[in-house]
Coordinates of C-alpha atoms and ligand atoms in Angstrom, one line a residue:
X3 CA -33.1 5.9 -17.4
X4 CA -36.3 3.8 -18.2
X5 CA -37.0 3.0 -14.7
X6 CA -36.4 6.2 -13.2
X7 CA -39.8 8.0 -14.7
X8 CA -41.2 11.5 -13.4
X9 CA -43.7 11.7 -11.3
X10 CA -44.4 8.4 -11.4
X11 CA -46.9 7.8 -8.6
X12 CA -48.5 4.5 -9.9
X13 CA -47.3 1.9 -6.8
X14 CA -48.4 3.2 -3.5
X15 CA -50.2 6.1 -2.5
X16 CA -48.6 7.4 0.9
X17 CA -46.4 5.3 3.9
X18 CA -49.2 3.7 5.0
X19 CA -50.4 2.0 2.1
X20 CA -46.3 0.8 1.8
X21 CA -46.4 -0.2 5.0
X22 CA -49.3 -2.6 3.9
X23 CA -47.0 -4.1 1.1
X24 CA -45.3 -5.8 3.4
X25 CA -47.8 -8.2 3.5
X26 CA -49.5 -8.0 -0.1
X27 CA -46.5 -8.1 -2.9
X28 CA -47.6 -6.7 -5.8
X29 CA -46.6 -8.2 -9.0
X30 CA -44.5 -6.4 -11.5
X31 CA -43.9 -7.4 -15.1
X32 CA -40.9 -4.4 -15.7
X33 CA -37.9 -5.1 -14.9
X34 CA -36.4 -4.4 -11.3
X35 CA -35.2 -0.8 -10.6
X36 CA -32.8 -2.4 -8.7
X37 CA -31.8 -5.9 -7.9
X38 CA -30.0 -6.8 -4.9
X39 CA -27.8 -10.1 -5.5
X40 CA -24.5 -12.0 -5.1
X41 CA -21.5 -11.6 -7.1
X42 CA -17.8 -12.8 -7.3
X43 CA -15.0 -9.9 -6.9
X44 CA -11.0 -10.8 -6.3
X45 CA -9.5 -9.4 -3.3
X46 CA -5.6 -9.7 -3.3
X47 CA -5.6 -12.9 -5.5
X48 CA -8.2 -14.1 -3.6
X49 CA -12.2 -15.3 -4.8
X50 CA -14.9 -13.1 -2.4
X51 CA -18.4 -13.5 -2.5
X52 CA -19.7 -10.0 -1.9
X53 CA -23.4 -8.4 -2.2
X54 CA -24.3 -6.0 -5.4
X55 CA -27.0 -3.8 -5.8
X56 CA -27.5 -3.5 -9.6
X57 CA -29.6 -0.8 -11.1
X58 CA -31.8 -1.4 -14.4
X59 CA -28.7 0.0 -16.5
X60 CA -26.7 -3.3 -15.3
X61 CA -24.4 -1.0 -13.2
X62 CA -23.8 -1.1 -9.6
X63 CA -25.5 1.8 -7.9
X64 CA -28.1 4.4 -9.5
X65 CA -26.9 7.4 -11.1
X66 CA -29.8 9.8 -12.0
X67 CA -30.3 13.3 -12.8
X68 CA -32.2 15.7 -10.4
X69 CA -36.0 15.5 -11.4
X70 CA -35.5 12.1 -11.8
X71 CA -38.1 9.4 -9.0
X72 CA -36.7 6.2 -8.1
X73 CA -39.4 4.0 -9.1
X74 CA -40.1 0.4 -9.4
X75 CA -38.9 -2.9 -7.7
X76 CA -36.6 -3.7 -5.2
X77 CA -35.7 -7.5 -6.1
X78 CA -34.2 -9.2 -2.7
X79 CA -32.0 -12.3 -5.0
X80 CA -30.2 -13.1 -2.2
X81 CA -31.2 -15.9 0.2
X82 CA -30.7 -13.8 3.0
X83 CA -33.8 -11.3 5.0
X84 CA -32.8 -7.7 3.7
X85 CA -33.6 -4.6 5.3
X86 CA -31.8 -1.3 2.7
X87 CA -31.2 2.0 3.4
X88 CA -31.7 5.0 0.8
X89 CA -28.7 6.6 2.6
X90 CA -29.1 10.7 2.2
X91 CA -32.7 10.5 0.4
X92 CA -34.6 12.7 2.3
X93 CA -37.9 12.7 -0.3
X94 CA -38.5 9.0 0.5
X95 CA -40.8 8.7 3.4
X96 CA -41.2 6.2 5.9
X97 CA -41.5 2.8 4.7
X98 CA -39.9 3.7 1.3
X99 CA -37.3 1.7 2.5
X100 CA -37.4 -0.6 5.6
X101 CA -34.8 0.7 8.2
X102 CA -37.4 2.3 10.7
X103 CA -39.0 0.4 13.6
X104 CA -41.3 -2.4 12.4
X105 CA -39.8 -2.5 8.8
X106 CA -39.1 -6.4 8.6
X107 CA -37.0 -7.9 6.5
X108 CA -37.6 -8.3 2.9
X109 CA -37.8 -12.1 2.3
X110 CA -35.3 -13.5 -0.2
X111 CA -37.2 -14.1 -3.9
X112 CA -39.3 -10.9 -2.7
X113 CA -39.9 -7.3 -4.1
X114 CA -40.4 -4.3 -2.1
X115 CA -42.2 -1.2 -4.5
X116 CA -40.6 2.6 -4.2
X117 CA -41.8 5.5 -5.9
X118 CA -39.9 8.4 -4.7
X119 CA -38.2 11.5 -5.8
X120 CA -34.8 11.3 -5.9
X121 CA -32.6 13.7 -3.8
X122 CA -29.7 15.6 -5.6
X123 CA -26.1 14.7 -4.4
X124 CA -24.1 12.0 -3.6
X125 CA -25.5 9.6 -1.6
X126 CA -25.8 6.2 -1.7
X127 CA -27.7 2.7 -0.2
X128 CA -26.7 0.3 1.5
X129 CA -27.6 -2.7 3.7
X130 CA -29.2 -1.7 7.6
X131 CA -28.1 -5.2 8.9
X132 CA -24.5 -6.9 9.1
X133 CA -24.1 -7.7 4.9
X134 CA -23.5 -4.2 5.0
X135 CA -19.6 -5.5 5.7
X136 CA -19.8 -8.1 2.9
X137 CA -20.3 -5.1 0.6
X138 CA -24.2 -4.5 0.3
X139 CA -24.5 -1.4 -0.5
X140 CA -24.2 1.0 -3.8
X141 CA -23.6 4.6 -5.0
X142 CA -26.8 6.6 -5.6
X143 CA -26.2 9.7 -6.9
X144 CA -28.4 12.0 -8.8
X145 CA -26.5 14.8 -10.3
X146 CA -27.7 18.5 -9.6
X147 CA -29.4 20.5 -12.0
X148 CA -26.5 22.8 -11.7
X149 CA -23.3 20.7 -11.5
X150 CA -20.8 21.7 -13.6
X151 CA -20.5 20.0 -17.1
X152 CA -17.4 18.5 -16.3
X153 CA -16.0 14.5 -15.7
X154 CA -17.1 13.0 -12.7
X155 CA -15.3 10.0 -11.1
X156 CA -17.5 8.0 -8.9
X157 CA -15.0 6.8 -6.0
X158 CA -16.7 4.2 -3.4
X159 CA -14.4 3.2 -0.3
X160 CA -15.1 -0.5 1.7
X161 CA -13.3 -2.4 4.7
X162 CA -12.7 -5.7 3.1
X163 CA -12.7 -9.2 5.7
X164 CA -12.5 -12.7 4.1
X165 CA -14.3 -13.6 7.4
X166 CA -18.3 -13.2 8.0
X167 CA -19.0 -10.0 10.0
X168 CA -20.8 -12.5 12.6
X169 CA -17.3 -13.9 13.3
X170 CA -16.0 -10.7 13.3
X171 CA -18.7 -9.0 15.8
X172 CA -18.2 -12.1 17.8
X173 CA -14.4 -11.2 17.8
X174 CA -14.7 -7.9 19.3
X175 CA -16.8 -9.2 21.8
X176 CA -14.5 -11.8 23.3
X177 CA -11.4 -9.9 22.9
X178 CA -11.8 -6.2 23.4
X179 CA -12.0 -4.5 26.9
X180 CA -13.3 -1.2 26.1
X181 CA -13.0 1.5 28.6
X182 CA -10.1 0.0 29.9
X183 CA -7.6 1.7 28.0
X184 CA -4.7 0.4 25.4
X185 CA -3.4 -2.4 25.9
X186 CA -2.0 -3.0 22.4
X187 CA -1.8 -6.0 20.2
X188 CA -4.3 -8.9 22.2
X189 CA -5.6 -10.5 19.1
X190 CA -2.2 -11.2 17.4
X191 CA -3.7 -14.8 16.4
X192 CA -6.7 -13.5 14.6
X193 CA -6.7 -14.4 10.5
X194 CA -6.1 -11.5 8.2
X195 CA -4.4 -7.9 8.8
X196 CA -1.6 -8.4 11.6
X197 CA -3.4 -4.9 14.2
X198 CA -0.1 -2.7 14.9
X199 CA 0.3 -0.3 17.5
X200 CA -1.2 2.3 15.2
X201 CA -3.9 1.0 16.0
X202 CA -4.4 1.7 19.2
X203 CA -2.2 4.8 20.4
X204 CA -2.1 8.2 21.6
X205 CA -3.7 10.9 20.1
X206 CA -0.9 12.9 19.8
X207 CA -2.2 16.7 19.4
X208 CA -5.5 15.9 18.4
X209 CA -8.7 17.3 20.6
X210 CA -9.7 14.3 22.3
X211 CA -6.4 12.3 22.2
X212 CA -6.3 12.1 26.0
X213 CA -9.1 12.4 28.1
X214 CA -11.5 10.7 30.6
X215 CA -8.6 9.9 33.1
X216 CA -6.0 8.6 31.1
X217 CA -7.7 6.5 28.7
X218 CA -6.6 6.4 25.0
X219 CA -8.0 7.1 21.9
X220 CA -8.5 4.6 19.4
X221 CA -9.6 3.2 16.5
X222 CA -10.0 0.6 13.9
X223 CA -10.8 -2.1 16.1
X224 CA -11.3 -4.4 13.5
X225 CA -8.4 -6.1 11.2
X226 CA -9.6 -6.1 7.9
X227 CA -7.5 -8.1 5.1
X228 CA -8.1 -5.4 2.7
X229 CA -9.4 -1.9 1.9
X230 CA -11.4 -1.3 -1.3
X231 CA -11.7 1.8 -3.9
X232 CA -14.1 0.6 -6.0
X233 CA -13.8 -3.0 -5.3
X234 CA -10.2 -2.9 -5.7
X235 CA -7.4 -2.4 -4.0
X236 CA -4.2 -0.6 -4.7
X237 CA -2.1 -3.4 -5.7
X238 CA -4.5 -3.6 -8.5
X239 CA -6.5 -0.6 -8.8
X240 CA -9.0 1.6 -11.1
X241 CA -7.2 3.7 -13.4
X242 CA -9.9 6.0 -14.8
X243 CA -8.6 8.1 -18.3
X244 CA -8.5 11.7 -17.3
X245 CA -8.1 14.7 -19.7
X246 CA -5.0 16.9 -19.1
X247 CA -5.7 20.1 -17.6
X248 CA -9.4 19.0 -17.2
X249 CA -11.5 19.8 -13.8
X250 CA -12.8 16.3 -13.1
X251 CA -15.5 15.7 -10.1
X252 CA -14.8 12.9 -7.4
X253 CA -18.2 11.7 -6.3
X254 CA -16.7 9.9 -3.0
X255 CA -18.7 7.7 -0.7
X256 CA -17.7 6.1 2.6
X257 CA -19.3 3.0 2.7
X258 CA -17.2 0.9 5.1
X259 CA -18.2 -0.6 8.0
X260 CA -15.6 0.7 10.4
X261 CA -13.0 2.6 8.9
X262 CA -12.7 6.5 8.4
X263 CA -10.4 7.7 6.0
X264 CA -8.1 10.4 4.9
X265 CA -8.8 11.6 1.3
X266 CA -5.2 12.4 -0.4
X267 CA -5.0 13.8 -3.5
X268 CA -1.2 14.3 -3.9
X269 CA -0.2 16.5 -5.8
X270 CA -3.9 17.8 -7.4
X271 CA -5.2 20.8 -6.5
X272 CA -8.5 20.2 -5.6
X273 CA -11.2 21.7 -3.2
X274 CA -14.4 20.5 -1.4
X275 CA -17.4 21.5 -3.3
X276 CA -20.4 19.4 -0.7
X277 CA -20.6 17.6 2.4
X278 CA -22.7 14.8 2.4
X279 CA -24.6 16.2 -1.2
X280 CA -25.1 19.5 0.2
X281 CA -23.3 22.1 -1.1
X282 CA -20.5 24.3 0.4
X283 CA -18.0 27.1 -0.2
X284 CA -15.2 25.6 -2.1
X285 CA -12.6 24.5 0.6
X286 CA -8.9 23.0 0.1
X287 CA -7.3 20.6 2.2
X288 CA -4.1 18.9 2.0
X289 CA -6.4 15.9 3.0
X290 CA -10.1 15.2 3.7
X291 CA -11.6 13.6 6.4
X292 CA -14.5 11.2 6.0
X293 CA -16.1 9.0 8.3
X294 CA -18.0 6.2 7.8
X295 CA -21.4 6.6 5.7
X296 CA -20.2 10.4 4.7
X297 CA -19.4 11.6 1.3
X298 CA -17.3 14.3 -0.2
X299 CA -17.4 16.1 -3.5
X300 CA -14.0 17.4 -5.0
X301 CA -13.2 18.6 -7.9
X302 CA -9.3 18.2 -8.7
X303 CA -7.7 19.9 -11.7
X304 CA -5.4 17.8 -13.7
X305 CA -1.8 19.1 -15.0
X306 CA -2.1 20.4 -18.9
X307 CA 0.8 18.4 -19.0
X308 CA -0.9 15.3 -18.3
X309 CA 0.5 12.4 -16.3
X310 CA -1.1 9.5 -13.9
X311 CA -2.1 11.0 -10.1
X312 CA -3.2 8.7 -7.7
X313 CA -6.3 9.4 -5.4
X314 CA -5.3 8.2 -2.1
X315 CA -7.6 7.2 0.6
X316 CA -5.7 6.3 4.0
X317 CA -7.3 4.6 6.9
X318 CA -8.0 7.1 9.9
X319 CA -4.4 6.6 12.4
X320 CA -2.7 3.7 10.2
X321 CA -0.1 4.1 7.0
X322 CA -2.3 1.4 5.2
X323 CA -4.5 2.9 2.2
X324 CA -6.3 2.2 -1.0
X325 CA -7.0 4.6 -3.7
X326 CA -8.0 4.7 -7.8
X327 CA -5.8 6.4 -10.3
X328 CA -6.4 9.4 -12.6
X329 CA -4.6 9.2 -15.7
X330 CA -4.5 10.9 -19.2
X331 CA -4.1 9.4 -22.3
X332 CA -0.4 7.1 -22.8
X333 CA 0.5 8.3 -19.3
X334 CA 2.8 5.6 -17.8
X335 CA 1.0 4.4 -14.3
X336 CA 3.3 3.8 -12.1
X337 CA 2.5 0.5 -9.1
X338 CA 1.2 2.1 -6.0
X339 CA 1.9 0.8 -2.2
X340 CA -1.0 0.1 0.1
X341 CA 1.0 1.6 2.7
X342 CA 2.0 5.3 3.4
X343 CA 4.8 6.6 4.8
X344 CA 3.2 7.6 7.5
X345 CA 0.3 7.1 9.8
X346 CA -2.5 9.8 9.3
X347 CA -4.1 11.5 12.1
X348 CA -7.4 10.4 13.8
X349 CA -10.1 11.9 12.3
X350 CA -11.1 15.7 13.8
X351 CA -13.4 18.4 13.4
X352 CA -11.0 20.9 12.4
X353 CA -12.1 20.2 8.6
X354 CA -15.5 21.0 9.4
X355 CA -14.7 23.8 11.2
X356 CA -14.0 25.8 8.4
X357 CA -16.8 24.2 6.2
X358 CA -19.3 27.1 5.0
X359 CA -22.8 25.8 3.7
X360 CA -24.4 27.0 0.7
X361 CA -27.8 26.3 1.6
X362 CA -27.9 26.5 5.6
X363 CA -31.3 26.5 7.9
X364 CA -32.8 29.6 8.4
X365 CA -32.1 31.2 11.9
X366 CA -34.8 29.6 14.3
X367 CA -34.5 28.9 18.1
X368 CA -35.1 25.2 18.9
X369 CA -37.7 24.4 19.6
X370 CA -36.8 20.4 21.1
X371 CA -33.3 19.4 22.7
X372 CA -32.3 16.0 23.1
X373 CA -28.7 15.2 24.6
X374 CA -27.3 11.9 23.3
X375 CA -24.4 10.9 25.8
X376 CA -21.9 8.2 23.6
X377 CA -21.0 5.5 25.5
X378 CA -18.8 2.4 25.3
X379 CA -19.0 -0.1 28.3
X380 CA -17.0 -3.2 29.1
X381 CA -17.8 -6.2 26.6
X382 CA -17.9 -4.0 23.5
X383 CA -21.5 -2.7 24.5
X384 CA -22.2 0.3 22.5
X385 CA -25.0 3.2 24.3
X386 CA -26.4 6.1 24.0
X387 CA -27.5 7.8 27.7
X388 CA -26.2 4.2 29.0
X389 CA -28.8 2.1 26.8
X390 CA -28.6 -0.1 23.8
X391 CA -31.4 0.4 20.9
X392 CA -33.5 -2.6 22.3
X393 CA -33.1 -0.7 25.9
X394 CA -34.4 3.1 25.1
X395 CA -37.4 4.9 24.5
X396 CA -37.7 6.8 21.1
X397 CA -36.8 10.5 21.3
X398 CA -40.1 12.3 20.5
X399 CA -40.8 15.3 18.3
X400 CA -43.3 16.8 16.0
X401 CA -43.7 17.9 12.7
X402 CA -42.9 21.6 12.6
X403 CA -40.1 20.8 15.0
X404 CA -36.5 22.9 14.6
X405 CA -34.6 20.0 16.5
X406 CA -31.2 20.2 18.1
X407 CA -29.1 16.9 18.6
X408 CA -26.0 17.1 20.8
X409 CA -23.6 14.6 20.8
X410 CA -21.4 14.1 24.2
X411 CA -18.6 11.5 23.5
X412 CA -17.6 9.8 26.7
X413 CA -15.9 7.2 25.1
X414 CA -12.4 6.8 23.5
X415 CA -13.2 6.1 19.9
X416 CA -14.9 8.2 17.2
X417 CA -18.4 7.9 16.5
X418 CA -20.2 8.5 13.0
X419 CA -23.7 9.8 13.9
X420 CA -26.4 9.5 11.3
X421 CA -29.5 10.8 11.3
X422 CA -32.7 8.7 9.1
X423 CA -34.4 11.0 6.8
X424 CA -33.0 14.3 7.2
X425 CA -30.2 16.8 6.4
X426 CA -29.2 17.9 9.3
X427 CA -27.2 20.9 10.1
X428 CA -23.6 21.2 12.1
X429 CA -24.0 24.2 14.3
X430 CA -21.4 23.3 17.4
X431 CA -18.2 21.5 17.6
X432 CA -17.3 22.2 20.6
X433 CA -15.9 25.5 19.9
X434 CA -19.0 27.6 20.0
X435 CA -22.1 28.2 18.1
X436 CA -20.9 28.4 14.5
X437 CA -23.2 28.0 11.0
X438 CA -21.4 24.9 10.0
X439 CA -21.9 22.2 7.0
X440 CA -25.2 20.4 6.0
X441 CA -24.5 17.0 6.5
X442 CA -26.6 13.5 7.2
X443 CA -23.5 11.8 9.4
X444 CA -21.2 14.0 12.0
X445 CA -18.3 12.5 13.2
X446 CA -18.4 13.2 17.2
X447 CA -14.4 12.6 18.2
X448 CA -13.1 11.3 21.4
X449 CA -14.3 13.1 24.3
X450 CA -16.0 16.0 21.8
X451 CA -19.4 17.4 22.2
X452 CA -21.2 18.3 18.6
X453 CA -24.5 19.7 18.1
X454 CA -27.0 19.5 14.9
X455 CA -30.2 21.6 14.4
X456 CA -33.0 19.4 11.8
X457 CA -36.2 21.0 10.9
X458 CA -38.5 18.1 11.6
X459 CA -41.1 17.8 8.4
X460 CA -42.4 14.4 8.2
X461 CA -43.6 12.1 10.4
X462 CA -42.4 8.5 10.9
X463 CA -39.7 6.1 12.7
X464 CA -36.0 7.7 12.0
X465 CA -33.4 6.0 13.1
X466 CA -30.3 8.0 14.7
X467 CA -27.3 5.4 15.2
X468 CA -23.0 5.5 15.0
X469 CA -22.6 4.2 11.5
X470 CA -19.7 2.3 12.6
X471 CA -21.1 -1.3 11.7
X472 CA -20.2 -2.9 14.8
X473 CA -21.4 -0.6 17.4
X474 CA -24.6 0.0 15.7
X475 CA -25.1 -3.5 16.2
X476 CA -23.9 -3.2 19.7
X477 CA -26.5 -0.8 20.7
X478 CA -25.7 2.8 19.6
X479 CA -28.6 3.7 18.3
X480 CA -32.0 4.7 18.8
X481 CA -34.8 6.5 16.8
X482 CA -36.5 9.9 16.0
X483 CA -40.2 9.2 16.3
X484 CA -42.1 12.0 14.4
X485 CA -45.6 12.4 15.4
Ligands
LIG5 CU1 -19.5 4.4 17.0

């Protein structure tokens, strides 16, 4: 990796001086460590213009090795403002990237610098604004010093709309009455994915399926026209040559705006080997859960008699699904429906329940409590403790800090919560304290009340938002301040 360079420390010496680059761009003669542009993908037939984030290798994404810093430029090609992410990199400080409060935008035809070292795992970058939903964002994985020398399969997930994501936003606006219970299809005449029942329907056994008086869960409230594995969906999708009876890795990443999944692996065995790129107890699951902006490590082991073995991924309460395929050598592939035969669940915390972490805090009282109340009002307004981001004071804390979050969902629909920065612990689902998985987003179902202890260790702006697209830009979030 040219660009990726130890200990590089030649840009910037700390956040502040970064911060300063904001208004003095340094000029760089090396090429970009990553370069942030349009391209042209084909969704069902169909020409999209989608967002790419290319690393200096030409691929989408930055795959590194642990040791390795991310170093370099950030080239904004687009003609849009961009503000990224370094989703899960918890070595970057403030102003590494420029999702924390006062970042700006980075101007199109700009460069941002970076010098930081890369955290092992799969995590990934993406977009902090709406372009997130036209596909802005990227693997960005750095493989552990101790992964196994096996195959690993890089598997990236997307919500796909031919429409902007201002159209859509302005959609859910006019058309959904949250709070107000189901009241099935009332945007029949909308372009793209007809919404069925699924959609919106009750929660059957799940914890949370019905609560707050009668009101129903749901989810997926916006039609998308596809769903992506890799940019592709399963009409058309990856086939990636396997070897038989070979233990292959599945690197998988959630980046879509608004849809949770269902990881199927058919008839693979496979088990969980990390959470969000920390690492856990193996665990098998007939299916994984993973909400938006999570990821999940698998390894599956592949017949010795070889064969083709789809990957499914099916959307959270719907029979629609997208997926890649494994295959060895000659093995015929059979065509794949987007559709299941039956609707999954809604996402729960059962799965991370049973998660064991391999690297968990050390026991420590907190020693700061902050109780985030999830809301969702009338007119698709988003809150946390009844305000939007613009509307609510940072939550303080200090360096030194061990920092509990708890998560009260008043609401009817699952929220993602993602914490800037940090690697947070799960240590209550609802079901009592418990040492749970090391995670960076915690899906917080349906009337379900989740708790996260952070040591606090650097200071800066760290944002805290649902990583559902559209209720982040709603309102639902607000921001760590570390003093
Ligand atoms: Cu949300």
């Amino acid at each position: 990796m040219p660009i990726l360079t130890p200990t590089r420390r030649g840009f910037m010496a700390g956040a502040s001086a970064l911060a300063a680059s904001a208004l003095a761009r340094p000029a760089f003669a090396a090429a970009p460590a990553l370069t942030v542009a349009s391209r042209q993908i084909e969704v069902l037939g169909r020409a999209a213009t989608v967002y790419g984030m290319t690393g200096p290798d030409g691929r989408l994404g930055i795959y590194a090795q642990e040791g390795d810093r991310f170093s370099g430029q950030i080239l904004n090609a687009t003609d849009q403002g961009l503000i990224t992410h370094w989703h899960g990199q918890i070595w970057a400080a403030e102003g590494q990237d420029r999702s924390y409060t006062g970042g700006g935008e980075l101007a199109p035809g700009a460069g941002d610098a970076v010098d930081f070292l890369l955290t092992p795992g799969t995590h990934w970058m993406h977009s902090h604004q709406l372009t997130e939903q036209q596909l802005l964002a990227a693997p960005m994985i750095t493989r552990e010093a101790d992964a196994e020398d096996i195959q690993e399969v890089v598997l990236m997930l997307h919500d796909f709309a031919f429409r902007s994501p201002e159209e859509i936003l302005s959609e859910l606006g006019v058309s959904m009455m949250h709070g107000h219970g189901a009241t099935g299809n009332e945007s029949g005449s909308m372009p793209g994915m007809a919404m069925d029942h699924s959609a919106m329907n009750m929660g059957g056994m799940d914890m949370g399926g019905m609560a707050m008086g009668g009101m129903m869960t749901h989810a997926n409230d916006v039609k998308f026209d596809a769903y992506l594995a890799n940019d592709r969906t399963l009409d058309d999708p990856e086939v990636v040559q396997v070897d038989p009876g070979a233990r292959v890795r599945l690197r998988i990443i959630n980046g879509a705006g608004a849809t949770a999944f269902w990881i199927d692996p058919g008839v693979l065995p496979s088990a969980c080997i990390a959470t969000d790129g920390g690492a856990c107890a193996p665990l098998s699951a007939a299916a994984y859960p993973i909400a938006q902006g999570q990821r999940l490590d698998l390894i599956v082991t592949v017949p010795a008699e070889g064969g083709a073995f789809p990957i499914f991924a099916q959307v959270e309460a719907m029979r629609l699904r997208t997926g890649i395929i494994l295959a060895t050598a000659g093995a015929k592939v059979a065509a794949q429906t987007g559709e299941a035969a039956t609707e999954s669940p809604y996402l729960d915390s059962q799965f991370d329940a049973r998660l064991v972490p391999l690297h968990p805090l050390p026991e420590r009282a907190a020693t700061q409590m902050a109780h985030l109340m999830l809301g969702e009002e009338p007119g698709y307004r988003f809150t946390i403790n009844g305000q939007t981001h613009a509307e609510a004071p940072p939550i303080a804390a200090k360096v030194g800090d061990r920092m509990e979050l708890m998560f009260m969902n008043m609401g009817m629909m699952m929220h993602p919560m993602h914490l800037h920065g940090y690697h947070f612990q799960v240590v209550d689902l609802g079901m009592g304290r418990f040492n749970g998985p090391r995670r960076d987003v915690v899906a917080v179902p349906p009337g379900g009340m989740v708790t996260v202890a952070v040591d606090i260790d650097k200071p800066g702006s760290w944002l805290l938002h649902c990583h559902h697209l559209y209720h982040m830009a709603s309102g639902m979030m607000t921001e760590v301040l570390v003093s």
